[in-house]
Amino acid sequence: MSFRLHAVIEFLVKEEIPAAEIHQRLQRAYESVCMGASSVRRWVKHFKDGNTSIEDVHRTGRPRTASIERNKERVDEIIQDDRHVTVDTITRKLGIGHSAVQEMIESLDYRKVCARWVPRLLTEDHKGQRKAITSELLQIYRQESNYVLLCIVTGDESCKVMSGVQAILATEQVERDDAKCSGKVMSGVQAILATEQVERDDAKCSGKVMSGVQAILATEQVERGDAKCKGKVV
């Protein structure tokens, strides 16, 4: 339909009909499918300038100036300053569109974790490190069986910070054979550690506690046989 309207406009321009009258004639003839007055004036000028094409010239549209390196750097700076910042806040600060900000965040390899922007961790280097660690653990497991599972500590991506704690350190050492060792840590006042270690034959027991200003040590040695050792904190 647009080609037909353009052809009609071209004919009426050759008849030297004014743009306003051309628009009125098109409205009477085509009613709702008629183009607007501004479009009619644009096509009238197009033909008066000597152009003969009735096809719309392809236009690239408004250039995208939001997703430039400068704005991308500003988005990175804002996220680095406040990991809890929202996309709406970044949009207001930079005065650019929501979709443009979202696109720049994705191009910077950020993702949302627990309401906090963090860089994506699974790079090729990280994948290689994980593979090496798991391969090493698998080899140790094959050598030491189920015992090694008790020595593995796992965790998630969260981080917990504790400050102002008075009771800090508890260490235990387990020797060979059928040794048993248990330690309890009590914080809040000054009593901290109780350690027990049982060994068959030549049993030995040692316990060390360090807390703030005070250091506490209790050692006992029991002679051969089914010895039992208890550490007392004074």
PDB file of C-alpha atoms in Angstrom:
ATOM      1  CA  MET A   1       0.000   0.000   0.000  1.00  0.00           C
ATOM      2  CA  SER A   2       2.850   2.421   0.767  1.00  0.00           C
ATOM      3  CA  PHE A   3       4.217   2.083  -2.795  1.00  0.00           C
ATOM      4  CA  ARG A   4       0.767   2.927  -4.186  1.00  0.00           C
ATOM      5  CA  LEU A   5       0.472   6.017  -1.991  1.00  0.00           C
ATOM      6  CA  HIS A   6       3.946   7.159  -3.003  1.00  0.00           C
ATOM      7  CA  ALA A   7       3.041   6.765  -6.667  1.00  0.00           C
ATOM      8  CA  VAL A   8      -0.128   8.838  -6.173  1.00  0.00           C
ATOM      9  CA  ILE A   9       1.862  11.552  -4.386  1.00  0.00           C
ATOM     10  CA  GLU A  10       4.399  11.576  -7.227  1.00  0.00           C
ATOM     11  CA  PHE A  11       1.582  12.052  -9.761  1.00  0.00           C
ATOM     12  CA  LEU A  12      -0.050  14.859  -7.772  1.00  0.00           C
ATOM     13  CA  VAL A  13       3.311  16.607  -7.321  1.00  0.00           C
ATOM     14  CA  LYS A  14       3.700  16.610 -11.090  1.00  0.00           C
ATOM     15  CA  GLU A  15       0.226  18.216 -11.220  1.00  0.00           C
ATOM     16  CA  GLU A  16       1.637  20.888  -8.866  1.00  0.00           C
ATOM     17  CA  ILE A  17      -0.897  20.121  -6.128  1.00  0.00           C
ATOM     18  CA  PRO A  18       0.101  21.516  -2.705  1.00  0.00           C
ATOM     19  CA  ALA A  19       1.061  19.045   0.026  1.00  0.00           C
ATOM     20  CA  ALA A  20      -1.934  19.916   2.242  1.00  0.00           C
ATOM     21  CA  GLU A  21      -4.403  19.217  -0.576  1.00  0.00           C
ATOM     22  CA  ILE A  22      -2.599  15.973  -1.464  1.00  0.00           C
ATOM     23  CA  HIS A  23      -3.058  14.824   2.123  1.00  0.00           C
ATOM     24  CA  GLN A  24      -6.778  15.672   2.037  1.00  0.00           C
ATOM     25  CA  ARG A  25      -7.279  13.724  -1.198  1.00  0.00           C
ATOM     26  CA  LEU A  26      -5.457  10.711   0.200  1.00  0.00           C
ATOM     27  CA  GLN A  27      -7.614  10.817   3.339  1.00  0.00           C
ATOM     28  CA  ARG A  28     -10.811  10.849   1.252  1.00  0.00           C
ATOM     29  CA  ALA A  29      -9.592   8.010  -0.936  1.00  0.00           C
ATOM     30  CA  TYR A  30      -7.837   5.701   1.518  1.00  0.00           C
ATOM     31  CA  GLU A  31      -9.265   6.841   4.864  1.00  0.00           C
ATOM     32  CA  SER A  32      -7.599   4.993   7.766  1.00  0.00           C
ATOM     33  CA  VAL A  33      -4.694   3.626   5.707  1.00  0.00           C
ATOM     34  CA  CYS A  34      -3.644   7.103   4.652  1.00  0.00           C
ATOM     35  CA  MET A  35      -0.263   8.326   5.892  1.00  0.00           C
ATOM     36  CA  GLY A  36       0.134  11.360   8.132  1.00  0.00           C
ATOM     37  CA  ALA A  37       0.490  14.954   6.955  1.00  0.00           C
ATOM     38  CA  SER A  38       4.202  15.092   7.873  1.00  0.00           C
ATOM     39  CA  SER A  39       4.936  11.989   5.802  1.00  0.00           C
ATOM     40  CA  VAL A  40       3.032  13.472   2.849  1.00  0.00           C
ATOM     41  CA  ARG A  41       5.098  16.685   3.074  1.00  0.00           C
ATOM     42  CA  ARG A  42       8.312  14.631   3.233  1.00  0.00           C
ATOM     43  CA  TRP A  43       7.410  12.694   0.086  1.00  0.00           C
ATOM     44  CA  VAL A  44       6.302  15.845  -1.718  1.00  0.00           C
ATOM     45  CA  LYS A  45       9.735  17.355  -1.004  1.00  0.00           C
ATOM     46  CA  HIS A  46      11.340  14.075  -2.083  1.00  0.00           C
ATOM     47  CA  PHE A  47       9.752  14.232  -5.546  1.00  0.00           C
ATOM     48  CA  LYS A  48      10.185  17.976  -5.919  1.00  0.00           C
ATOM     49  CA  ASP A  49      13.942  17.494  -5.374  1.00  0.00           C
ATOM     50  CA  GLY A  50      14.020  15.361  -8.498  1.00  0.00           C
ATOM     51  CA  ASN A  51      13.974  11.943  -6.908  1.00  0.00           C
ATOM     52  CA  THR A  52      11.945   9.291  -8.726  1.00  0.00           C
ATOM     53  CA  SER A  53      12.196   6.302  -6.333  1.00  0.00           C
ATOM     54  CA  ILE A  54       8.957   5.372  -4.538  1.00  0.00           C
ATOM     55  CA  GLU A  55      10.715   2.998  -2.107  1.00  0.00           C
ATOM     56  CA  ASP A  56      11.549   3.950   1.456  1.00  0.00           C
ATOM     57  CA  VAL A  57      15.243   4.630   1.916  1.00  0.00           C
ATOM     58  CA  HIS A  58      16.693   2.347   4.557  1.00  0.00           C
ATOM     59  CA  ARG A  59      17.771   4.351   7.588  1.00  0.00           C
ATOM     60  CA  THR A  60      20.063   3.023  10.334  1.00  0.00           C
ATOM     61  CA  GLY A  61      18.118   4.883  12.970  1.00  0.00           C
ATOM     62  CA  ARG A  62      19.440   6.616  16.032  1.00  0.00           C
ATOM     63  CA  PRO A  63      23.023   5.569  16.816  1.00  0.00           C
ATOM     64  CA  ARG A  64      23.510   3.702  20.074  1.00  0.00           C
ATOM     65  CA  THR A  65      25.670   5.996  22.149  1.00  0.00           C
ATOM     66  CA  ALA A  66      24.883   4.449  25.554  1.00  0.00           C
ATOM     67  CA  SER A  67      26.920   1.267  25.203  1.00  0.00           C
ATOM     68  CA  ILE A  68      30.287   2.917  24.722  1.00  0.00           C
ATOM     69  CA  GLU A  69      33.463   2.118  26.590  1.00  0.00           C
ATOM     70  CA  ARG A  70      33.249   5.215  28.774  1.00  0.00           C
ATOM     71  CA  ASN A  71      29.839   4.290  30.137  1.00  0.00           C
ATOM     72  CA  LYS A  72      30.941   0.681  30.531  1.00  0.00           C
ATOM     73  CA  GLU A  73      33.875   1.838  32.657  1.00  0.00           C
ATOM     74  CA  ARG A  74      31.517   3.983  34.757  1.00  0.00           C
ATOM     75  CA  VAL A  75      29.217   0.995  35.315  1.00  0.00           C
ATOM     76  CA  ASP A  76      32.212  -1.075  36.428  1.00  0.00           C
ATOM     77  CA  GLU A  77      33.323   1.666  38.837  1.00  0.00           C
ATOM     78  CA  ILE A  78      29.834   1.965  40.358  1.00  0.00           C
ATOM     79  CA  ILE A  79      29.610  -1.800  40.918  1.00  0.00           C
ATOM     80  CA  GLN A  80      33.114  -1.898  42.415  1.00  0.00           C
ATOM     81  CA  ASP A  81      32.166   0.890  44.848  1.00  0.00           C
ATOM     82  CA  ASP A  82      28.915  -0.788  45.912  1.00  0.00           C
ATOM     83  CA  ARG A  83      28.392  -4.490  45.239  1.00  0.00           C
ATOM     84  CA  HIS A  84      24.751  -4.199  46.326  1.00  0.00           C
ATOM     85  CA  VAL A  85      23.871  -1.512  43.767  1.00  0.00           C
ATOM     86  CA  THR A  86      20.787  -2.118  41.614  1.00  0.00           C
ATOM     87  CA  VAL A  87      20.346  -1.684  37.883  1.00  0.00           C
ATOM     88  CA  ASP A  88      17.802   1.098  38.497  1.00  0.00           C
ATOM     89  CA  THR A  89      20.351   3.027  40.582  1.00  0.00           C
ATOM     90  CA  ILE A  90      22.991   2.732  37.839  1.00  0.00           C
ATOM     91  CA  THR A  91      20.412   3.870  35.274  1.00  0.00           C
ATOM     92  CA  ARG A  92      19.605   6.987  37.299  1.00  0.00           C
ATOM     93  CA  LYS A  93      23.268   7.837  37.905  1.00  0.00           C
ATOM     94  CA  LEU A  94      24.317   7.539  34.262  1.00  0.00           C
ATOM     95  CA  GLY A  95      21.066   8.723  32.668  1.00  0.00           C
ATOM     96  CA  ILE A  96      20.943   5.842  30.166  1.00  0.00           C
ATOM     97  CA  GLY A  97      18.417   3.118  29.459  1.00  0.00           C
ATOM     98  CA  HIS A  98      17.764   0.076  31.634  1.00  0.00           C
ATOM     99  CA  SER A  99      18.458  -2.395  28.816  1.00  0.00           C
ATOM    100  CA  ALA A 100      21.759  -0.663  27.967  1.00  0.00           C
ATOM    101  CA  VAL A 101      22.921  -0.937  31.587  1.00  0.00           C
ATOM    102  CA  GLN A 102      21.904  -4.606  31.715  1.00  0.00           C
ATOM    103  CA  GLU A 103      23.815  -5.279  28.502  1.00  0.00           C
ATOM    104  CA  MET A 104      26.956  -3.579  29.846  1.00  0.00           C
ATOM    105  CA  ILE A 105      26.752  -5.554  33.105  1.00  0.00           C
ATOM    106  CA  GLU A 106      26.590  -8.796  31.141  1.00  0.00           C
ATOM    107  CA  SER A 107      29.506  -7.716  28.920  1.00  0.00           C
ATOM    108  CA  LEU A 108      31.549  -7.075  32.091  1.00  0.00           C
ATOM    109  CA  ASP A 109      30.870 -10.697  33.163  1.00  0.00           C
ATOM    110  CA  TYR A 110      28.987  -9.803  36.337  1.00  0.00           C
ATOM    111  CA  ARG A 111      26.163 -11.854  37.761  1.00  0.00           C
ATOM    112  CA  LYS A 112      23.893 -11.495  40.764  1.00  0.00           C
ATOM    113  CA  VAL A 113      24.652 -13.674  43.810  1.00  0.00           C
ATOM    114  CA  CYS A 114      22.704 -13.108  47.022  1.00  0.00           C
ATOM    115  CA  ALA A 115      21.833  -9.511  46.025  1.00  0.00           C
ATOM    116  CA  ARG A 116      25.488  -8.736  45.278  1.00  0.00           C
ATOM    117  CA  TRP A 117      27.296  -8.337  41.951  1.00  0.00           C
ATOM    118  CA  VAL A 118      30.370 -10.578  41.682  1.00  0.00           C
ATOM    119  CA  PRO A 119      32.582 -11.469  38.739  1.00  0.00           C
ATOM    120  CA  ARG A 120      31.898 -14.818  37.146  1.00  0.00           C
ATOM    121  CA  LEU A 121      34.316 -17.282  38.709  1.00  0.00           C
ATOM    122  CA  LEU A 122      34.236 -20.144  36.244  1.00  0.00           C
ATOM    123  CA  THR A 123      36.939 -18.954  33.882  1.00  0.00           C
ATOM    124  CA  GLU A 124      39.133 -21.419  32.028  1.00  0.00           C
ATOM    125  CA  ASP A 125      41.829 -21.032  34.694  1.00  0.00           C
ATOM    126  CA  HIS A 126      39.359 -21.747  37.491  1.00  0.00           C
ATOM    127  CA  LYS A 127      38.019 -24.790  35.673  1.00  0.00           C
ATOM    128  CA  GLY A 128      41.563 -26.101  35.306  1.00  0.00           C
ATOM    129  CA  GLN A 129      42.256 -25.519  39.002  1.00  0.00           C
ATOM    130  CA  ARG A 130      39.081 -27.344  40.031  1.00  0.00           C
ATOM    131  CA  LYS A 131      39.951 -30.280  37.815  1.00  0.00           C
ATOM    132  CA  ALA A 132      43.486 -30.491  39.236  1.00  0.00           C
ATOM    133  CA  ILE A 133      42.238 -30.333  42.842  1.00  0.00           C
ATOM    134  CA  THR A 134      39.532 -32.959  42.341  1.00  0.00           C
ATOM    135  CA  SER A 135      41.985 -35.252  40.537  1.00  0.00           C
ATOM    136  CA  GLU A 136      44.414 -34.933  43.444  1.00  0.00           C
ATOM    137  CA  LEU A 137      41.677 -35.662  45.983  1.00  0.00           C
ATOM    138  CA  LEU A 138      40.575 -38.682  43.982  1.00  0.00           C
ATOM    139  CA  GLN A 139      44.125 -40.042  43.990  1.00  0.00           C
ATOM    140  CA  ILE A 140      44.438 -39.504  47.762  1.00  0.00           C
ATOM    141  CA  TYR A 141      41.066 -41.214  48.281  1.00  0.00           C
ATOM    142  CA  ARG A 142      42.235 -44.264  46.356  1.00  0.00           C
ATOM    143  CA  GLN A 143      45.322 -44.462  48.563  1.00  0.00           C
ATOM    144  CA  GLU A 144      43.784 -43.766  51.979  1.00  0.00           C
ATOM    145  CA  SER A 145      40.204 -44.944  51.441  1.00  0.00           C
ATOM    146  CA  ASN A 146      37.365 -43.451  53.487  1.00  0.00           C
ATOM    147  CA  TYR A 147      39.639 -41.835  56.076  1.00  0.00           C
ATOM    148  CA  VAL A 148      40.458 -38.978  53.732  1.00  0.00           C
ATOM    149  CA  LEU A 149      36.785 -37.957  53.572  1.00  0.00           C
ATOM    150  CA  LEU A 150      36.981 -36.871  57.214  1.00  0.00           C
ATOM    151  CA  CYS A 151      39.768 -34.421  56.364  1.00  0.00           C
ATOM    152  CA  ILE A 152      37.969 -32.598  53.532  1.00  0.00           C
ATOM    153  CA  VAL A 153      36.289 -29.291  54.377  1.00  0.00           C
ATOM    154  CA  THR A 154      33.764 -27.963  51.871  1.00  0.00           C
ATOM    155  CA  GLY A 155      31.897 -24.668  51.674  1.00  0.00           C
ATOM    156  CA  ASP A 156      29.736 -22.499  49.462  1.00  0.00           C
ATOM    157  CA  GLU A 157      30.306 -19.058  47.931  1.00  0.00           C
ATOM    158  CA  SER A 158      29.213 -17.156  51.029  1.00  0.00           C
ATOM    159  CA  CYS A 159      31.652 -15.484  53.393  1.00  0.00           C
ATOM    160  CA  LYS A 160      31.147 -14.995  57.118  1.00  0.00           C
ATOM    161  CA  VAL A 161      33.182 -12.552  59.174  1.00  0.00           C
ATOM    162  CA  MET A 162      33.374 -12.816  62.975  1.00  0.00           C
ATOM    163  CA  SER A 163      35.013 -10.159  65.124  1.00  0.00           C
ATOM    164  CA  GLY A 164      35.440  -9.473  68.819  1.00  0.00           C
ATOM    165  CA  VAL A 165      35.814 -13.111  69.746  1.00  0.00           C
ATOM    166  CA  GLN A 166      37.964 -13.799  72.770  1.00  0.00           C
ATOM    167  CA  ALA A 167      38.387 -17.541  72.479  1.00  0.00           C
ATOM    168  CA  ILE A 168      40.275 -18.203  69.257  1.00  0.00           C
ATOM    169  CA  LEU A 169      42.478 -21.232  68.871  1.00  0.00           C
ATOM    170  CA  ALA A 170      42.249 -24.953  69.528  1.00  0.00           C
ATOM    171  CA  THR A 171      44.783 -27.391  68.151  1.00  0.00           C
ATOM    172  CA  GLU A 172      44.905 -31.141  68.300  1.00  0.00           C
ATOM    173  CA  GLN A 173      47.401 -33.688  67.157  1.00  0.00           C
ATOM    174  CA  VAL A 174      46.517 -37.282  66.431  1.00  0.00           C
ATOM    175  CA  GLU A 175      49.249 -39.864  66.393  1.00  0.00           C
ATOM    176  CA  ARG A 176      49.325 -43.242  64.693  1.00  0.00           C
ATOM    177  CA  ASP A 177      47.633 -46.482  65.629  1.00  0.00           C
ATOM    178  CA  ASP A 178      44.144 -46.450  67.106  1.00  0.00           C
ATOM    179  CA  ALA A 179      44.417 -42.969  68.549  1.00  0.00           C
ATOM    180  CA  LYS A 180      41.286 -41.128  69.589  1.00  0.00           C
ATOM    181  CA  CYS A 181      41.165 -37.412  70.088  1.00  0.00           C
ATOM    182  CA  SER A 182      38.313 -35.064  70.934  1.00  0.00           C
ATOM    183  CA  GLY A 183      38.414 -31.327  71.639  1.00  0.00           C
ATOM    184  CA  LYS A 184      35.787 -28.914  72.918  1.00  0.00           C
ATOM    185  CA  VAL A 185      36.039 -25.159  72.604  1.00  0.00           C
ATOM    186  CA  MET A 186      34.061 -22.933  74.964  1.00  0.00           C
ATOM    187  CA  SER A 187      34.009 -19.212  74.321  1.00  0.00           C
ATOM    188  CA  GLY A 188      32.435 -16.356  76.183  1.00  0.00           C
ATOM    189  CA  VAL A 189      34.558 -16.162  79.312  1.00  0.00           C
ATOM    190  CA  GLN A 190      37.999 -17.633  79.843  1.00  0.00           C
ATOM    191  CA  ALA A 191      37.529 -21.416  79.910  1.00  0.00           C
ATOM    192  CA  ILE A 192      38.427 -22.727  76.493  1.00  0.00           C
ATOM    193  CA  LEU A 193      39.694 -26.181  75.747  1.00  0.00           C
ATOM    194  CA  ALA A 194      39.555 -29.751  76.900  1.00  0.00           C
ATOM    195  CA  THR A 195      41.449 -32.363  74.917  1.00  0.00           C
ATOM    196  CA  GLU A 196      41.563 -36.073  75.235  1.00  0.00           C
ATOM    197  CA  GLN A 197      43.739 -38.544  73.439  1.00  0.00           C
ATOM    198  CA  VAL A 198      43.835 -42.284  73.836  1.00  0.00           C
ATOM    199  CA  GLU A 199      46.523 -44.523  72.480  1.00  0.00           C
ATOM    200  CA  ARG A 200      47.421 -48.100  72.971  1.00  0.00           C
ATOM    201  CA  ASP A 201      50.899 -48.796  74.352  1.00  0.00           C
ATOM    202  CA  ASP A 202      53.222 -45.807  74.827  1.00  0.00           C
ATOM    203  CA  ALA A 203      50.276 -43.358  75.003  1.00  0.00           C
ATOM    204  CA  LYS A 204      51.045 -39.696  74.892  1.00  0.00           C
ATOM    205  CA  CYS A 205      48.767 -36.729  75.275  1.00  0.00           C
ATOM    206  CA  SER A 206      49.335 -33.030  74.807  1.00  0.00           C
ATOM    207  CA  GLY A 207      46.925 -30.103  74.664  1.00  0.00           C
ATOM    208  CA  LYS A 208      47.649 -26.468  73.918  1.00  0.00           C
ATOM    209  CA  VAL A 209      45.295 -23.527  74.249  1.00  0.00           C
ATOM    210  CA  MET A 210      45.951 -19.900  73.386  1.00  0.00           C
ATOM    211  CA  SER A 211      43.264 -17.311  73.979  1.00  0.00           C
ATOM    212  CA  GLY A 212      43.822 -13.572  73.952  1.00  0.00           C
ATOM    213  CA  VAL A 213      46.232 -12.828  76.820  1.00  0.00           C
ATOM    214  CA  GLN A 214      46.069 -16.209  78.557  1.00  0.00           C
ATOM    215  CA  ALA A 215      47.804 -19.376  77.519  1.00  0.00           C
ATOM    216  CA  ILE A 216      46.808 -22.658  79.115  1.00  0.00           C
ATOM    217  CA  LEU A 217      48.553 -25.962  78.976  1.00  0.00           C
ATOM    218  CA  ALA A 218      47.802 -29.271  80.600  1.00  0.00           C
ATOM    219  CA  THR A 219      49.712 -32.411  79.790  1.00  0.00           C
ATOM    220  CA  GLU A 220      49.655 -35.809  81.304  1.00  0.00           C
ATOM    221  CA  GLN A 221      51.457 -38.963  80.457  1.00  0.00           C
ATOM    222  CA  VAL A 222      50.193 -42.419  81.291  1.00  0.00           C
ATOM    223  CA  GLU A 223      52.330 -45.465  81.165  1.00  0.00           C
ATOM    224  CA  ARG A 224      51.872 -48.457  78.973  1.00  0.00           C
ATOM    225  CA  GLY A 225      48.690 -50.455  78.617  1.00  0.00           C
ATOM    226  CA  ASP A 226      45.263 -49.181  77.761  1.00  0.00           C
ATOM    227  CA  ALA A 227      46.219 -45.656  78.802  1.00  0.00           C
ATOM    228  CA  LYS A 228      43.815 -42.787  79.077  1.00  0.00           C
ATOM    229  CA  CYS A 229      44.842 -39.145  79.032  1.00  0.00           C
ATOM    230  CA  LYS A 230      42.832 -36.171  80.177  1.00  0.00           C
ATOM    231  CA  GLY A 231      43.791 -32.519  79.753  1.00  0.00           C
ATOM    232  CA  LYS A 232      42.665 -30.128  82.457  1.00  0.00           C
ATOM    233  CA  VAL A 233      42.404 -26.378  82.047  1.00  0.00           C
ATOM    234  CA  VAL A 234      43.322 -24.435  85.160  1.00  0.00           C
TER     235      VAL A 234
END
